[in-house]
Amino acid sequence: MVARLLALSLTTLLSLQAESFNDFLNSDEQQFKDEKQKFEDEKKKIDEEFNAYKKIVDEEFNAYKKSLGKFWDEPETSTQKRWVEYTKDMKNRKVVDFEKNTITIDVHAKDDKQAQVAIAKALVDTVTKDTKQAFDDDQLSQRIEKRLKKAKKAPIARKQILAPLIFKTPPSTREVVAYAKKQITSKRVRQVRSKIPQLKHYSVTIPMPGRNTMRKAQAYLSKAREEARKYKIPLSVVMAVIQTESGFNPMARSHIPAYGLMQIVPRSAGRDVYHYLYKKRRLLSPSFLYNSDNNIKMGTAYLSMIYYKYLKAIDNPQSRLYCTIAAYNTGAGNVARAFSGTTNPYKAAPRINRMSPNQVYNHLKNNLKYAETRHYIQNVSKRAAIFSKALN
């Protein structure tokens, strides 16, 4: 009888344990499904929001360019390495080329005397402008910003853009005016065809001091050093990425759209890095990304994500760094494809691990799918070597 009771008890216990284990398995499986569904719902929501975001950007860009077309044969807008700004009436503009180191002023005026005054005023305004003023005067960004109700926004910090490149110390008003008068000579000012009736079109291109890469870098060096240390990425690489992406143009913008010094794309890098940093998925507005501190933080954190997360299966630190640089431009999947034919970095890692760093570098510059990325890995690597020497 006792044996029978023990047998029944054991059977019951085993049955209960089995039920409990099955419940555990079912619960765990359900939790996985719930988490997966939550991720897919979040991704769908973000994708929908970005599509709406992109639509706003495209609509405003096209409307803005159409408005400019009334006054300009070739309407120009800001790019990665060119900061372009128009007056409110769109009849005058300033173009700062961070790659060619030039400032071009275009004005419409009735005569030479009026043009001289307008050019001088525009040049003084350009060389003394800070990043907040530049953003406030950027008509296209302001239009986009107002329509982006859900995107994460931020105040723009005031940082001088051109004054540190032109003057050794912060200039007085008198020094700036003297500079403008010296630069605007009759030999430099030329008259070109005007699209506006009764007004003449005057243009002048002024060279900025040459070999000023380190002076451009100086404004962002402290923040870059802080973030490089925090995310364990070589400072030289961070600075080389900034130079390659924007030429240290804090108002850099591309059609993707991407914004700021390290050209952060709201949909991909911006969304993923913001989640990595703040555990939330948010689209980022132009103001958030034109804030240079935010931009450097996001860009450096993205390099860190690529290096320590996406490409962690690559053993050699230098090989992984070369792959990280390429991935910043084209994505880890395209880097993997260059080695394995698949977009899976883990499948590419064994082949990469059998190669020396120099072989990895040569393979990337010869086998990456896009010419832009092949040039990118070379430019960033060369510039990183220069910064490494200059900063040590």
mmCIF file of C-alpha atoms in Angstrom:
data_model
loop_
_atom_site.group_PDB
_atom_site.id
_atom_site.type_symbol
_atom_site.label_atom_id
_atom_site.label_comp_id
_atom_site.label_asym_id
_atom_site.label_seq_id
_atom_site.Cartn_x
_atom_site.Cartn_y
_atom_site.Cartn_z
ATOM 1 C CA MET A 1 0.000 0.000 0.000
ATOM 2 C CA VAL A 2 2.787 2.381 0.985
ATOM 3 C CA ALA A 3 4.726 1.422 -2.146
ATOM 4 C CA ARG A 4 1.629 2.051 -4.252
ATOM 5 C CA LEU A 5 1.105 5.479 -2.629
ATOM 6 C CA LEU A 6 4.760 6.340 -3.194
ATOM 7 C CA ALA A 7 4.453 5.277 -6.836
ATOM 8 C CA LEU A 8 1.318 7.408 -7.256
ATOM 9 C CA SER A 9 2.979 10.362 -5.548
ATOM 10 C CA LEU A 10 6.063 10.041 -7.758
ATOM 11 C CA THR A 11 3.906 9.792 -10.866
ATOM 12 C CA THR A 12 1.914 12.822 -9.807
ATOM 13 C CA LEU A 13 5.091 14.765 -9.002
ATOM 14 C CA LEU A 14 6.647 13.910 -12.356
ATOM 15 C CA SER A 15 3.415 14.873 -14.070
ATOM 16 C CA LEU A 16 3.320 18.192 -12.243
ATOM 17 C CA GLN A 17 6.990 18.804 -13.038
ATOM 18 C CA ALA A 18 6.359 18.057 -16.709
ATOM 19 C CA GLU A 19 3.421 20.430 -16.782
ATOM 20 C CA SER A 20 5.495 23.078 -15.022
ATOM 21 C CA PHE A 21 8.412 22.599 -17.467
ATOM 22 C CA ASN A 22 6.088 22.745 -20.467
ATOM 23 C CA ASP A 23 4.519 25.899 -19.057
ATOM 24 C CA PHE A 24 8.014 27.341 -18.672
ATOM 25 C CA LEU A 25 8.885 26.475 -22.269
ATOM 26 C CA ASN A 26 5.610 27.849 -23.573
ATOM 27 C CA SER A 27 6.021 30.975 -21.478
ATOM 28 C CA ASP A 28 9.570 31.513 -22.704
ATOM 29 C CA GLU A 29 8.514 30.972 -26.323
ATOM 30 C CA GLN A 30 5.607 33.367 -25.921
ATOM 31 C CA GLN A 31 7.882 35.971 -24.369
ATOM 32 C CA PHE A 32 10.224 35.673 -27.345
ATOM 33 C CA LYS A 33 7.296 36.074 -29.744
ATOM 34 C CA ASP A 34 6.030 39.081 -27.804
ATOM 35 C CA GLU A 35 9.453 40.736 -27.828
ATOM 36 C CA LYS A 36 9.864 40.040 -31.549
ATOM 37 C CA GLN A 37 6.427 41.456 -32.293
ATOM 38 C CA LYS A 38 7.180 44.523 -30.175
ATOM 39 C CA PHE A 39 10.415 45.100 -32.100
ATOM 40 C CA GLU A 40 8.656 44.672 -35.450
ATOM 41 C CA ASP A 41 5.882 47.065 -34.395
ATOM 42 C CA GLU A 42 8.457 49.643 -33.270
ATOM 43 C CA LYS A 43 10.405 49.262 -36.518
ATOM 44 C CA LYS A 44 7.239 49.617 -38.585
ATOM 45 C CA LYS A 45 6.274 52.739 -36.658
ATOM 46 C CA ILE A 46 9.734 54.284 -37.073
ATOM 47 C CA ASP A 47 9.764 53.419 -40.793
ATOM 48 C CA GLU A 48 6.371 55.043 -41.237
ATOM 49 C CA GLU A 49 7.540 58.107 -39.322
ATOM 50 C CA PHE A 50 10.720 58.326 -41.398
ATOM 51 C CA ASN A 51 8.784 58.033 -44.654
ATOM 52 C CA ALA A 52 6.655 60.955 -43.462
ATOM 53 C CA TYR A 53 9.871 62.750 -42.396
ATOM 54 C CA LYS A 54 11.465 62.174 -45.812
ATOM 55 C CA LYS A 55 8.324 63.359 -47.561
ATOM 56 C CA ILE A 56 8.446 66.618 -45.593
ATOM 57 C CA VAL A 57 12.154 67.080 -46.410
ATOM 58 C CA ASP A 58 11.564 66.424 -50.135
ATOM 59 C CA GLU A 59 8.515 68.688 -50.310
ATOM 60 C CA GLU A 60 10.254 71.568 -48.579
ATOM 61 C CA PHE A 61 13.464 71.120 -50.567
ATOM 62 C CA ASN A 62 11.607 71.157 -53.895
ATOM 63 C CA ALA A 63 9.483 74.162 -52.872
ATOM 64 C CA TYR A 64 12.571 76.024 -51.655
ATOM 65 C CA LYS A 65 14.525 75.332 -54.828
ATOM 66 C CA LYS A 66 11.554 76.419 -56.939
ATOM 67 C CA SER A 67 11.421 79.723 -55.033
ATOM 68 C CA LEU A 68 15.160 80.216 -55.571
ATOM 69 C CA GLY A 69 14.707 79.546 -59.276
ATOM 70 C CA LYS A 70 12.858 82.851 -59.621
ATOM 71 C CA PHE A 71 16.090 84.727 -58.906
ATOM 72 C CA TRP A 72 18.911 82.327 -59.806
ATOM 73 C CA ASP A 73 19.750 80.426 -62.983
ATOM 74 C CA GLU A 74 21.455 77.769 -60.876
ATOM 75 C CA PRO A 75 19.955 77.633 -57.365
ATOM 76 C CA GLU A 76 22.521 76.244 -54.924
ATOM 77 C CA THR A 77 21.776 74.641 -51.585
ATOM 78 C CA SER A 78 24.028 73.415 -48.785
ATOM 79 C CA THR A 79 25.919 70.160 -49.284
ATOM 80 C CA GLN A 80 28.336 68.166 -47.154
ATOM 81 C CA LYS A 81 31.205 70.582 -47.696
ATOM 82 C CA ARG A 82 29.425 73.748 -48.847
ATOM 83 C CA TRP A 83 27.430 76.008 -46.535
ATOM 84 C CA VAL A 84 24.988 78.032 -48.628
ATOM 85 C CA GLU A 85 22.851 80.814 -47.176
ATOM 86 C CA TYR A 86 20.395 83.231 -48.797
ATOM 87 C CA THR A 87 18.922 86.484 -47.563
ATOM 88 C CA LYS A 88 15.216 86.371 -46.719
ATOM 89 C CA ASP A 89 14.277 87.870 -50.080
ATOM 90 C CA MET A 90 16.502 85.233 -51.754
ATOM 91 C CA LYS A 91 18.250 87.853 -53.903
ATOM 92 C CA ASN A 92 21.683 87.587 -52.257
ATOM 93 C CA ARG A 93 23.654 84.543 -51.145
ATOM 94 C CA LYS A 94 26.844 83.384 -49.461
ATOM 95 C CA VAL A 95 28.627 80.137 -50.270
ATOM 96 C CA VAL A 96 31.404 78.857 -48.007
ATOM 97 C CA ASP A 97 33.326 75.983 -49.559
ATOM 98 C CA PHE A 98 35.123 74.086 -46.775
ATOM 99 C CA GLU A 99 37.013 71.944 -49.271
ATOM 100 C CA LYS A 100 38.307 74.736 -51.528
ATOM 101 C CA ASN A 101 38.659 77.191 -48.618
ATOM 102 C CA THR A 102 36.711 79.955 -50.341
ATOM 103 C CA ILE A 103 33.862 82.356 -49.566
ATOM 104 C CA THR A 104 31.725 83.413 -52.529
ATOM 105 C CA ILE A 105 29.343 86.361 -52.163
ATOM 106 C CA ASP A 106 26.643 87.000 -54.776
ATOM 107 C CA VAL A 107 24.443 90.095 -54.614
ATOM 108 C CA HIS A 108 21.941 91.887 -56.838
ATOM 109 C CA ALA A 109 22.242 95.672 -56.928
ATOM 110 C CA LYS A 110 21.433 98.695 -59.110
ATOM 111 C CA ASP A 111 25.038 99.812 -59.519
ATOM 112 C CA ASP A 112 28.658 99.182 -58.498
ATOM 113 C CA LYS A 113 28.491 101.378 -55.408
ATOM 114 C CA GLN A 114 25.401 99.656 -54.013
ATOM 115 C CA ALA A 115 26.955 96.282 -54.793
ATOM 116 C CA GLN A 116 30.154 97.176 -52.926
ATOM 117 C CA VAL A 117 28.182 97.988 -49.775
ATOM 118 C CA ALA A 118 26.025 94.832 -50.041
ATOM 119 C CA ILE A 119 29.058 92.595 -50.551
ATOM 120 C CA ALA A 120 30.928 94.136 -47.607
ATOM 121 C CA LYS A 121 27.900 93.717 -45.345
ATOM 122 C CA ALA A 122 27.444 90.087 -46.453
ATOM 123 C CA LEU A 123 31.112 89.259 -45.895
ATOM 124 C CA VAL A 124 31.128 90.769 -42.394
ATOM 125 C CA ASP A 125 27.986 88.806 -41.543
ATOM 126 C CA THR A 126 29.481 85.573 -42.899
ATOM 127 C CA VAL A 127 32.790 85.682 -41.034
ATOM 128 C CA THR A 128 31.168 86.622 -37.707
ATOM 129 C CA LYS A 129 28.239 84.200 -37.811
ATOM 130 C CA ASP A 130 27.910 81.388 -35.274
ATOM 131 C CA THR A 131 26.132 78.061 -35.653
ATOM 132 C CA LYS A 132 22.921 79.160 -33.937
ATOM 133 C CA GLN A 133 22.611 82.219 -36.171
ATOM 134 C CA ALA A 134 23.349 80.060 -39.213
ATOM 135 C CA PHE A 135 20.598 77.609 -38.290
ATOM 136 C CA ASP A 136 18.117 80.395 -37.526
ATOM 137 C CA ASP A 137 18.855 81.967 -40.931
ATOM 138 C CA ASP A 138 18.632 78.649 -42.796
ATOM 139 C CA GLN A 139 15.203 78.990 -44.381
ATOM 140 C CA LEU A 140 15.015 75.391 -45.578
ATOM 141 C CA SER A 141 15.931 73.893 -42.194
ATOM 142 C CA GLN A 142 13.467 76.181 -40.436
ATOM 143 C CA ARG A 143 10.653 75.052 -42.724
ATOM 144 C CA ILE A 144 11.496 71.392 -42.140
ATOM 145 C CA GLU A 145 11.923 71.844 -38.389
ATOM 146 C CA LYS A 146 8.480 73.426 -37.981
ATOM 147 C CA ARG A 147 6.776 70.502 -39.712
ATOM 148 C CA LEU A 148 8.591 67.748 -37.776
ATOM 149 C CA LYS A 149 6.300 67.539 -34.773
ATOM 150 C CA LYS A 150 7.513 64.177 -33.414
ATOM 151 C CA ALA A 151 11.244 64.361 -34.128
ATOM 152 C CA LYS A 152 13.690 64.924 -31.268
ATOM 153 C CA LYS A 153 14.849 68.556 -31.225
ATOM 154 C CA ALA A 154 17.611 70.418 -29.421
ATOM 155 C CA PRO A 155 18.961 73.970 -29.075
ATOM 156 C CA ILE A 156 21.915 74.869 -31.280
ATOM 157 C CA ALA A 157 25.049 75.788 -29.354
ATOM 158 C CA ARG A 158 26.763 79.003 -30.386
ATOM 159 C CA LYS A 159 30.096 78.219 -32.038
ATOM 160 C CA GLN A 160 31.920 80.607 -34.331
ATOM 161 C CA ILE A 161 32.172 79.088 -37.807
ATOM 162 C CA LEU A 162 34.718 81.113 -39.806
ATOM 163 C CA ALA A 163 36.254 83.694 -37.471
ATOM 164 C CA PRO A 164 38.715 81.179 -35.893
ATOM 165 C CA LEU A 165 39.899 80.215 -39.385
ATOM 166 C CA ILE A 166 40.535 83.773 -40.512
ATOM 167 C CA PHE A 167 41.681 85.544 -37.338
ATOM 168 C CA LYS A 168 44.256 84.294 -34.849
ATOM 169 C CA THR A 169 42.309 85.790 -31.932
ATOM 170 C CA PRO A 170 38.629 86.780 -31.592
ATOM 171 C CA PRO A 171 38.364 89.896 -33.809
ATOM 172 C CA SER A 172 36.941 93.296 -32.939
ATOM 173 C CA THR A 173 34.303 94.901 -35.179
ATOM 174 C CA ARG A 174 36.971 97.223 -36.551
ATOM 175 C CA GLU A 175 39.207 94.280 -37.497
ATOM 176 C CA VAL A 176 36.359 92.503 -39.282
ATOM 177 C CA VAL A 177 35.422 95.630 -41.258
ATOM 178 C CA ALA A 178 39.071 96.180 -42.197
ATOM 179 C CA TYR A 179 39.290 92.557 -43.350
ATOM 180 C CA ALA A 180 36.169 92.962 -45.510
ATOM 181 C CA LYS A 181 37.442 96.161 -47.145
ATOM 182 C CA LYS A 182 40.768 94.531 -47.924
ATOM 183 C CA GLN A 183 39.151 91.490 -49.544
ATOM 184 C CA ILE A 184 36.655 93.343 -51.738
ATOM 185 C CA THR A 185 38.680 94.883 -54.528
ATOM 186 C CA SER A 186 37.557 95.883 -58.011
ATOM 187 C CA LYS A 187 39.771 93.146 -59.436
ATOM 188 C CA ARG A 188 37.899 90.450 -57.562
ATOM 189 C CA VAL A 189 34.315 91.641 -58.040
ATOM 190 C CA ARG A 190 32.858 90.546 -61.352
ATOM 191 C CA GLN A 191 29.502 91.112 -62.967
ATOM 192 C CA VAL A 192 27.538 88.154 -64.325
ATOM 193 C CA ARG A 193 24.190 87.725 -66.040
ATOM 194 C CA SER A 194 21.267 88.730 -63.849
ATOM 195 C CA LYS A 195 17.886 87.017 -63.809
ATOM 196 C CA ILE A 196 16.248 89.891 -61.932
ATOM 197 C CA PRO A 197 15.020 92.853 -64.040
ATOM 198 C CA GLN A 198 16.539 96.272 -63.237
ATOM 199 C CA LEU A 199 19.222 94.693 -61.042
ATOM 200 C CA LYS A 200 22.784 93.655 -61.841
ATOM 201 C CA HIS A 201 24.362 90.463 -60.477
ATOM 202 C CA TYR A 202 27.758 90.900 -58.811
ATOM 203 C CA SER A 203 29.954 88.048 -57.566
ATOM 204 C CA VAL A 204 33.200 87.840 -55.640
ATOM 205 C CA THR A 205 35.176 84.798 -54.461
ATOM 206 C CA ILE A 206 37.524 85.301 -51.523
ATOM 207 C CA PRO A 207 40.179 82.757 -50.492
ATOM 208 C CA MET A 208 40.433 81.766 -46.854
ATOM 209 C CA PRO A 209 43.815 81.002 -45.264
ATOM 210 C CA GLY A 210 45.275 77.813 -46.693
ATOM 211 C CA ARG A 211 46.415 74.750 -44.755
ATOM 212 C CA ASN A 212 43.947 75.376 -41.955
ATOM 213 C CA THR A 213 42.750 71.815 -41.330
ATOM 214 C CA MET A 214 43.961 71.816 -37.732
ATOM 215 C CA ARG A 215 42.407 75.227 -37.140
ATOM 216 C CA LYS A 216 39.090 73.879 -38.428
ATOM 217 C CA ALA A 217 39.491 70.807 -36.240
ATOM 218 C CA GLN A 218 40.317 72.823 -33.127
ATOM 219 C CA ALA A 219 36.725 73.931 -32.551
ATOM 220 C CA TYR A 220 35.579 70.312 -32.192
ATOM 221 C CA LEU A 221 38.670 68.645 -30.763
ATOM 222 C CA SER A 222 37.673 68.791 -27.098
ATOM 223 C CA LYS A 223 34.277 67.146 -27.646
ATOM 224 C CA ALA A 224 35.740 64.581 -30.042
ATOM 225 C CA ARG A 225 38.427 63.666 -27.491
ATOM 226 C CA GLU A 226 35.791 63.264 -24.759
ATOM 227 C CA GLU A 227 33.611 60.978 -26.873
ATOM 228 C CA ALA A 228 36.537 59.028 -28.333
ATOM 229 C CA ARG A 229 37.735 58.252 -24.814
ATOM 230 C CA LYS A 230 34.236 57.303 -23.652
ATOM 231 C CA TYR A 231 33.509 54.960 -26.561
ATOM 232 C CA LYS A 232 37.080 53.647 -26.951
ATOM 233 C CA ILE A 233 37.602 54.766 -30.540
ATOM 234 C CA PRO A 234 40.910 56.381 -31.647
ATOM 235 C CA LEU A 235 40.581 60.167 -31.633
ATOM 236 C CA SER A 236 42.478 60.312 -34.916
ATOM 237 C CA VAL A 237 39.781 58.199 -36.577
ATOM 238 C CA VAL A 238 36.959 60.369 -35.216
ATOM 239 C CA MET A 239 38.642 63.517 -36.545
ATOM 240 C CA ALA A 240 39.398 61.871 -39.890
ATOM 241 C CA VAL A 241 35.747 60.832 -40.257
ATOM 242 C CA ILE A 242 34.616 64.408 -39.517
ATOM 243 C CA GLN A 243 37.026 65.796 -42.103
ATOM 244 C CA THR A 244 35.974 63.255 -44.725
ATOM 245 C CA GLU A 245 32.244 63.556 -44.080
ATOM 246 C CA SER A 246 31.957 67.339 -43.871
ATOM 247 C CA GLY A 247 35.324 69.082 -44.121
ATOM 248 C CA PHE A 248 34.460 70.479 -40.655
ATOM 249 C CA ASN A 249 31.371 72.210 -42.043
ATOM 250 C CA PRO A 250 28.969 72.325 -39.062
ATOM 251 C CA MET A 251 26.057 73.126 -41.414
ATOM 252 C CA ALA A 252 26.711 70.125 -43.660
ATOM 253 C CA ARG A 253 23.678 68.564 -45.275
ATOM 254 C CA SER A 254 23.125 65.881 -47.904
ATOM 255 C CA HIS A 255 20.016 64.768 -49.784
ATOM 256 C CA ILE A 256 19.702 61.400 -47.960
ATOM 257 C CA PRO A 257 19.053 63.374 -45.637
ATOM 258 C CA ALA A 258 22.111 63.459 -43.392
ATOM 259 C CA TYR A 259 23.124 66.327 -41.134
ATOM 260 C CA GLY A 260 26.107 67.905 -39.436
ATOM 261 C CA LEU A 261 29.788 67.232 -38.948
ATOM 262 C CA MET A 262 29.609 63.419 -39.026
ATOM 263 C CA GLN A 263 26.644 63.286 -41.436
ATOM 264 C CA ILE A 264 24.182 61.389 -39.254
ATOM 265 C CA VAL A 265 21.221 59.870 -41.109
ATOM 266 C CA PRO A 266 18.035 60.107 -38.986
ATOM 267 C CA ARG A 267 16.668 56.741 -40.143
ATOM 268 C CA SER A 268 19.625 54.378 -39.771
ATOM 269 C CA ALA A 269 22.562 55.540 -37.666
ATOM 270 C CA GLY A 270 20.530 58.208 -35.914
ATOM 271 C CA ARG A 271 17.728 55.865 -34.870
ATOM 272 C CA ASP A 272 19.989 52.974 -33.857
ATOM 273 C CA VAL A 273 22.486 55.091 -31.935
ATOM 274 C CA TYR A 274 19.801 57.061 -30.131
ATOM 275 C CA HIS A 275 18.303 53.748 -28.973
ATOM 276 C CA TYR A 276 21.777 52.527 -27.954
ATOM 277 C CA LEU A 277 22.370 55.697 -25.917
ATOM 278 C CA TYR A 278 18.937 56.463 -24.499
ATOM 279 C CA LYS A 279 16.970 53.168 -24.854
ATOM 280 C CA LYS A 280 14.374 54.881 -27.038
ATOM 281 C CA ARG A 281 13.821 54.889 -30.772
ATOM 282 C CA ARG A 282 13.440 58.466 -32.010
ATOM 283 C CA LEU A 283 13.805 60.263 -35.292
ATOM 284 C CA LEU A 284 16.153 63.207 -34.961
ATOM 285 C CA SER A 285 15.406 66.687 -36.263
ATOM 286 C CA PRO A 286 17.902 68.945 -38.075
ATOM 287 C CA SER A 287 18.334 71.039 -34.903
ATOM 288 C CA PHE A 288 19.339 67.973 -32.862
ATOM 289 C CA LEU A 289 21.950 66.942 -35.426
ATOM 290 C CA TYR A 290 23.233 70.440 -36.205
ATOM 291 C CA ASN A 291 24.136 70.662 -32.525
ATOM 292 C CA SER A 292 27.820 69.775 -32.914
ATOM 293 C CA ASP A 293 28.086 68.121 -29.488
ATOM 294 C CA ASN A 294 25.131 65.848 -30.260
ATOM 295 C CA ASN A 295 26.490 65.106 -33.704
ATOM 296 C CA ILE A 296 29.957 64.109 -32.503
ATOM 297 C CA LYS A 297 28.473 62.012 -29.715
ATOM 298 C CA MET A 298 26.152 60.184 -32.145
ATOM 299 C CA GLY A 299 28.860 59.659 -34.752
ATOM 300 C CA THR A 300 31.454 58.363 -32.284
ATOM 301 C CA ALA A 301 28.913 56.096 -30.595
ATOM 302 C CA TYR A 302 28.007 54.709 -34.016
ATOM 303 C CA LEU A 303 31.656 53.910 -34.737
ATOM 304 C CA SER A 304 31.737 52.169 -31.344
ATOM 305 C CA MET A 305 28.600 50.142 -32.128
ATOM 306 C CA ILE A 306 30.109 48.981 -35.409
ATOM 307 C CA TYR A 307 33.471 48.122 -33.847
ATOM 308 C CA TYR A 308 32.346 46.457 -30.602
ATOM 309 C CA LYS A 309 28.990 45.012 -31.661
ATOM 310 C CA TYR A 310 28.481 44.477 -35.402
ATOM 311 C CA LEU A 311 32.080 43.485 -36.204
ATOM 312 C CA LYS A 312 33.164 41.984 -32.880
ATOM 313 C CA ALA A 313 33.960 38.613 -34.507
ATOM 314 C CA ILE A 314 36.984 40.179 -36.253
ATOM 315 C CA ASP A 315 39.981 39.413 -34.047
ATOM 316 C CA ASN A 316 42.703 41.835 -35.117
ATOM 317 C CA PRO A 317 41.999 45.370 -33.796
ATOM 318 C CA GLN A 318 43.484 47.101 -36.843
ATOM 319 C CA SER A 319 41.623 44.879 -39.299
ATOM 320 C CA ARG A 320 38.417 45.542 -37.397
ATOM 321 C CA LEU A 321 39.127 49.276 -37.445
ATOM 322 C CA TYR A 322 39.555 49.286 -41.234
ATOM 323 C CA CYS A 323 36.253 47.430 -41.580
ATOM 324 C CA THR A 324 34.592 49.828 -39.128
ATOM 325 C CA ILE A 325 35.661 52.848 -41.173
ATOM 326 C CA ALA A 326 34.215 51.316 -44.328
ATOM 327 C CA ALA A 327 31.030 50.275 -42.499
ATOM 328 C CA TYR A 328 30.475 53.823 -41.255
ATOM 329 C CA ASN A 329 30.045 54.807 -44.882
ATOM 330 C CA THR A 330 28.308 51.784 -46.369
ATOM 331 C CA GLY A 331 27.061 49.573 -43.511
ATOM 332 C CA ALA A 332 28.457 46.394 -41.947
ATOM 333 C CA GLY A 333 26.491 44.233 -44.383
ATOM 334 C CA ASN A 334 28.243 45.658 -47.429
ATOM 335 C CA VAL A 335 31.621 45.216 -45.742
ATOM 336 C CA ALA A 336 30.799 41.567 -45.069
ATOM 337 C CA ARG A 337 29.710 41.114 -48.695
ATOM 338 C CA ALA A 338 33.136 42.240 -49.898
ATOM 339 C CA PHE A 339 34.676 39.214 -48.139
ATOM 340 C CA SER A 340 32.008 36.518 -48.107
ATOM 341 C CA GLY A 341 29.332 37.323 -50.670
ATOM 342 C CA THR A 342 26.782 37.564 -47.833
ATOM 343 C CA THR A 343 25.748 40.485 -45.644
ATOM 344 C CA ASN A 344 26.450 38.520 -42.449
ATOM 345 C CA PRO A 345 29.589 39.868 -40.664
ATOM 346 C CA TYR A 346 29.944 36.598 -38.703
ATOM 347 C CA LYS A 347 30.290 34.641 -41.948
ATOM 348 C CA ALA A 348 32.857 37.113 -43.243
ATOM 349 C CA ALA A 349 34.909 37.111 -40.026
ATOM 350 C CA PRO A 350 36.761 33.759 -40.533
ATOM 351 C CA ARG A 351 38.176 34.930 -43.859
ATOM 352 C CA ILE A 352 39.087 38.344 -42.452
ATOM 353 C CA ASN A 353 40.788 36.660 -39.474
ATOM 354 C CA ARG A 354 43.068 34.714 -41.830
ATOM 355 C CA MET A 355 44.308 37.966 -43.374
ATOM 356 C CA SER A 356 46.811 40.543 -42.136
ATOM 357 C CA PRO A 357 45.534 44.092 -41.487
ATOM 358 C CA ASN A 358 47.312 45.304 -44.619
ATOM 359 C CA GLN A 359 45.637 42.578 -46.664
ATOM 360 C CA VAL A 360 42.261 43.542 -45.190
ATOM 361 C CA TYR A 361 42.818 47.194 -46.100
ATOM 362 C CA ASN A 362 43.840 46.340 -49.669
ATOM 363 C CA HIS A 363 40.908 43.973 -50.051
ATOM 364 C CA LEU A 364 38.476 46.683 -48.909
ATOM 365 C CA LYS A 365 39.832 49.370 -51.220
ATOM 366 C CA ASN A 366 39.702 46.956 -54.169
ATOM 367 C CA ASN A 367 36.546 44.946 -53.504
ATOM 368 C CA LEU A 368 33.962 47.143 -51.797
ATOM 369 C CA LYS A 369 30.913 47.424 -54.022
ATOM 370 C CA TYR A 370 30.753 51.206 -54.314
ATOM 371 C CA ALA A 371 33.527 53.471 -55.584
ATOM 372 C CA GLU A 372 32.538 56.066 -52.984
ATOM 373 C CA THR A 373 33.307 53.638 -50.157
ATOM 374 C CA ARG A 374 36.546 52.488 -51.786
ATOM 375 C CA HIS A 375 37.706 56.118 -51.799
ATOM 376 C CA TYR A 376 36.287 56.655 -48.326
ATOM 377 C CA ILE A 377 38.391 53.956 -46.644
ATOM 378 C CA GLN A 378 41.524 55.420 -48.256
ATOM 379 C CA ASN A 379 40.734 59.033 -47.362
ATOM 380 C CA VAL A 380 39.835 58.330 -43.734
ATOM 381 C CA SER A 381 42.863 56.059 -43.229
ATOM 382 C CA LYS A 382 45.289 58.637 -44.652
ATOM 383 C CA ARG A 383 43.750 61.468 -42.650
ATOM 384 C CA ALA A 384 43.718 59.385 -39.468
ATOM 385 C CA ALA A 385 47.471 58.814 -39.861
ATOM 386 C CA ILE A 386 48.023 62.585 -40.212
ATOM 387 C CA PHE A 387 45.855 63.359 -37.174
ATOM 388 C CA SER A 388 47.593 60.642 -35.180
ATOM 389 C CA LYS A 389 50.948 62.411 -35.681
ATOM 390 C CA ALA A 390 49.527 65.904 -35.140
ATOM 391 C CA LEU A 391 47.654 65.049 -31.950
ATOM 392 C CA ASN A 392 50.430 63.083 -30.231
#
